mmCIF file with all atom_site columns, C-alpha atoms in Angstrom:
data_model
loop_
_atom_site.group_PDB
_atom_site.id
_atom_site.type_symbol
_atom_site.label_atom_id
_atom_site.label_alt_id
_atom_site.label_comp_id
_atom_site.label_asym_id
_atom_site.label_entity_id
_atom_site.label_seq_id
_atom_site.pdbx_PDB_ins_code
_atom_site.Cartn_x
_atom_site.Cartn_y
_atom_site.Cartn_z
_atom_site.occupancy
_atom_site.B_iso_or_equiv
_atom_site.pdbx_formal_charge
_atom_site.auth_seq_id
_atom_site.auth_comp_id
_atom_site.auth_asym_id
_atom_site.auth_atom_id
_atom_site.pdbx_PDB_model_num
ATOM 1  C CA . UNK H 1 1  ? -0.108  -0.100 0.111  1.00 82.00 ? 1  UNK H CA 1
ATOM 2  C CA . UNK H 1 2  ? 1.075   3.433  -0.691 1.00 85.00 ? 2  UNK H CA 1
ATOM 3  C CA . UNK H 1 3  ? 0.695   6.923  0.672  1.00 84.00 ? 3  UNK H CA 1
ATOM 4  C CA . UNK H 1 4  ? -0.055  10.272 -0.964 1.00 83.00 ? 4  UNK H CA 1
ATOM 5  C CA . UNK H 1 5  ? 2.951   10.569 -2.423 1.00 84.00 ? 5  UNK H CA 1
ATOM 6  C CA . UNK H 1 6  ? 3.822   6.989  -3.836 1.00 85.00 ? 6  UNK H CA 1
ATOM 7  C CA . UNK H 1 7  ? 6.067   5.946  -0.424 1.00 88.00 ? 7  UNK H CA 1
ATOM 8  C CA . UNK H 1 8  ? 5.231   2.577  0.895  1.00 88.00 ? 8  UNK H CA 1
ATOM 9  C CA . UNK H 1 9  ? 3.348   2.096  4.131  1.00 91.00 ? 9  UNK H CA 1
ATOM 10 C CA . UNK H 1 10 ? 3.904   -0.453 7.094  1.00 92.00 ? 10 UNK H CA 1
ATOM 11 C CA . UNK H 1 11 ? 2.370   -1.317 10.515 1.00 95.00 ? 11 UNK H CA 1
ATOM 12 C CA . UNK H 1 12 ? 4.110   0.462  13.297 1.00 95.00 ? 12 UNK H CA 1
ATOM 13 C CA . UNK H 1 13 ? 5.043   3.404  11.033 1.00 94.00 ? 13 UNK H CA 1
ATOM 14 C CA . UNK H 1 14 ? 4.078   7.317  11.921 1.00 95.00 ? 14 UNK H CA 1
ATOM 15 C CA . UNK H 1 15 ? 2.250   9.034  9.294  1.00 95.00 ? 15 UNK H CA 1
ATOM 16 C CA . UNK H 1 16 ? 0.669   12.408 9.106  1.00 95.00 ? 16 UNK H CA 1
ATOM 17 C CA . UNK H 1 17 ? -3.017  13.161 8.100  1.00 95.00 ? 17 UNK H CA 1
ATOM 18 C CA . UNK H 1 18 ? -3.066  15.432 4.916  1.00 94.00 ? 18 UNK H CA 1
ATOM 19 C CA . UNK H 1 19 ? -6.715  16.787 5.335  1.00 95.00 ? 19 UNK H CA 1
ATOM 20 C CA . UNK H 1 20 ? -9.563  17.249 7.824  1.00 97.00 ? 20 UNK H CA 1
ATOM 21 C CA . UNK H 1 21 ? -11.915 14.303 8.350  1.00 95.00 ? 21 UNK H CA 1
ATOM 22 C CA . UNK H 1 22 ? -15.043 14.589 9.807  1.00 95.00 ? 22 UNK H CA 1
ATOM 23 C CA . UNK H 1 23 ? -17.119 11.464 11.442 1.00 91.00 ? 23 UNK H CA 1
ATOM 24 C CA . UNK H 1 24 ? -19.800 10.697 13.684 1.00 93.00 ? 24 UNK H CA 1
ATOM 25 C CA . UNK H 1 25 ? -16.949 10.195 16.222 1.00 89.00 ? 25 UNK H CA 1
ATOM 26 C CA . UNK H 1 26 ? -15.460 13.479 15.911 1.00 94.00 ? 26 UNK H CA 1
ATOM 27 C CA . UNK H 1 27 ? -12.478 15.163 13.783 1.00 96.00 ? 27 UNK H CA 1
ATOM 28 C CA . UNK H 1 28 ? -9.527  14.246 12.642 1.00 96.00 ? 28 UNK H CA 1
ATOM 29 C CA . UNK H 1 29 ? -7.629  17.344 11.726 1.00 96.00 ? 29 UNK H CA 1
ATOM 30 C CA . UNK H 1 30 ? -5.107  18.075 8.874  1.00 95.00 ? 30 UNK H CA 1
ATOM 31 C CA . UNK H 1 31 ? -1.180  17.457 9.896  1.00 95.00 ? 31 UNK H CA 1
ATOM 32 C CA . UNK H 1 32 ? -1.923  15.222 12.865 1.00 95.00 ? 32 UNK H CA 1
ATOM 33 C CA . UNK H 1 33 ? 0.821   12.401 13.210 1.00 96.00 ? 33 UNK H CA 1
ATOM 34 C CA . UNK H 1 34 ? -0.927  8.929  13.963 1.00 96.00 ? 34 UNK H CA 1
ATOM 35 C CA . UNK H 1 35 ? 0.543   5.670  14.077 1.00 96.00 ? 35 UNK H CA 1
ATOM 36 C CA . UNK H 1 36 ? -0.241  2.771  11.783 1.00 96.00 ? 36 UNK H CA 1
ATOM 37 C CA . UNK H 1 37 ? -2.303  -0.310 13.668 1.00 97.00 ? 37 UNK H CA 1
ATOM 38 C CA . UNK H 1 38 ? -3.864  -2.217 10.618 1.00 96.00 ? 38 UNK H CA 1
ATOM 39 C CA . UNK H 1 39 ? -3.939  -2.270 6.619  1.00 94.00 ? 39 UNK H CA 1
ATOM 40 C CA . UNK H 1 40 ? -6.616  -3.378 4.541  1.00 93.00 ? 40 UNK H CA 1
ATOM 41 C CA . UNK H 1 41 ? -7.443  -2.903 0.826  1.00 90.00 ? 41 UNK H CA 1
ATOM 42 C CA . UNK H 1 42 ? -7.222  0.897  -0.019 1.00 85.00 ? 42 UNK H CA 1
ATOM 43 C CA . UNK H 1 43 ? -7.961  1.986  3.784  1.00 93.00 ? 43 UNK H CA 1
ATOM 44 C CA . UNK H 1 44 ? -5.796  1.721  6.752  1.00 94.00 ? 44 UNK H CA 1
ATOM 45 C CA . UNK H 1 45 ? -6.506  2.269  10.676 1.00 96.00 ? 45 UNK H CA 1
ATOM 46 C CA . UNK H 1 46 ? -4.455  4.599  12.541 1.00 97.00 ? 46 UNK H CA 1
ATOM 47 C CA . UNK H 1 47 ? -4.467  5.478  16.477 1.00 97.00 ? 47 UNK H CA 1
ATOM 48 C CA . UNK H 1 48 ? -3.638  9.178  17.032 1.00 95.00 ? 48 UNK H CA 1
ATOM 49 C CA . UNK H 1 49 ? -1.991  10.600 20.298 1.00 95.00 ? 49 UNK H CA 1
ATOM 50 C CA . UNK H 1 50 ? -5.209  10.163 22.684 1.00 95.00 ? 50 UNK H CA 1
ATOM 51 C CA . UNK H 1 51 ? -5.647  6.629  21.729 1.00 96.00 ? 51 UNK H CA 1
ATOM 52 C CA . UNK H 1 52 ? -8.526  6.750  19.165 1.00 96.00 ? 52 UNK H CA 1
ATOM 53 C CA . UNK H 1 53 ? -8.415  4.645  16.432 1.00 96.00 ? 53 UNK H CA 1
ATOM 54 C CA . UNK H 1 54 ? -10.013 5.619  13.082 1.00 96.00 ? 54 UNK H CA 1
ATOM 55 C CA . UNK H 1 55 ? -10.419 4.355  9.569  1.00 95.00 ? 55 UNK H CA 1
ATOM 56 C CA . UNK H 1 56 ? -8.695  6.356  6.702  1.00 95.00 ? 56 UNK H CA 1
ATOM 57 C CA . UNK H 1 57 ? -8.041  5.951  2.991  1.00 94.00 ? 57 UNK H CA 1
ATOM 58 C CA . UNK H 1 58 ? -4.393  5.760  2.069  1.00 91.00 ? 58 UNK H CA 1
ATOM 59 C CA . UNK H 1 59 ? -4.533  8.769  -0.089 1.00 91.00 ? 59 UNK H CA 1
ATOM 60 C CA . UNK H 1 60 ? -5.030  10.818 2.777  1.00 93.00 ? 60 UNK H CA 1
ATOM 61 C CA . UNK H 1 61 ? -1.916  10.052 4.789  1.00 94.00 ? 61 UNK H CA 1
ATOM 62 C CA . UNK H 1 62 ? 1.528   10.915 4.233  1.00 93.00 ? 62 UNK H CA 1
ATOM 63 C CA . UNK H 1 63 ? 4.514   8.771  5.486  1.00 90.00 ? 63 UNK H CA 1
ATOM 64 C CA . UNK H 1 64 ? 7.271   11.688 4.436  1.00 84.00 ? 64 UNK H CA 1
ATOM 65 C CA . UNK H 1 65 ? 6.434   14.692 6.718  1.00 74.00 ? 65 UNK H CA 1
ATOM 66 C CA . UNK H 1 66 ? 9.948   15.313 8.624  1.00 60.00 ? 66 UNK H CA 1
#
């Protein structure tokens, strides 16, 4: 699976959210740093620093944020 910039993604890696994502459970804001917990076809589960889990599309994250 690849991120928005074409870089490979793997479980345990830190990524940055590239756009605001509104859900019924709250808002995941742009530029939030998250950790990848699970990978599926076209989407991945990330955990933010507060411990909340989110499902996002692979084109909504970037692994090259430093």
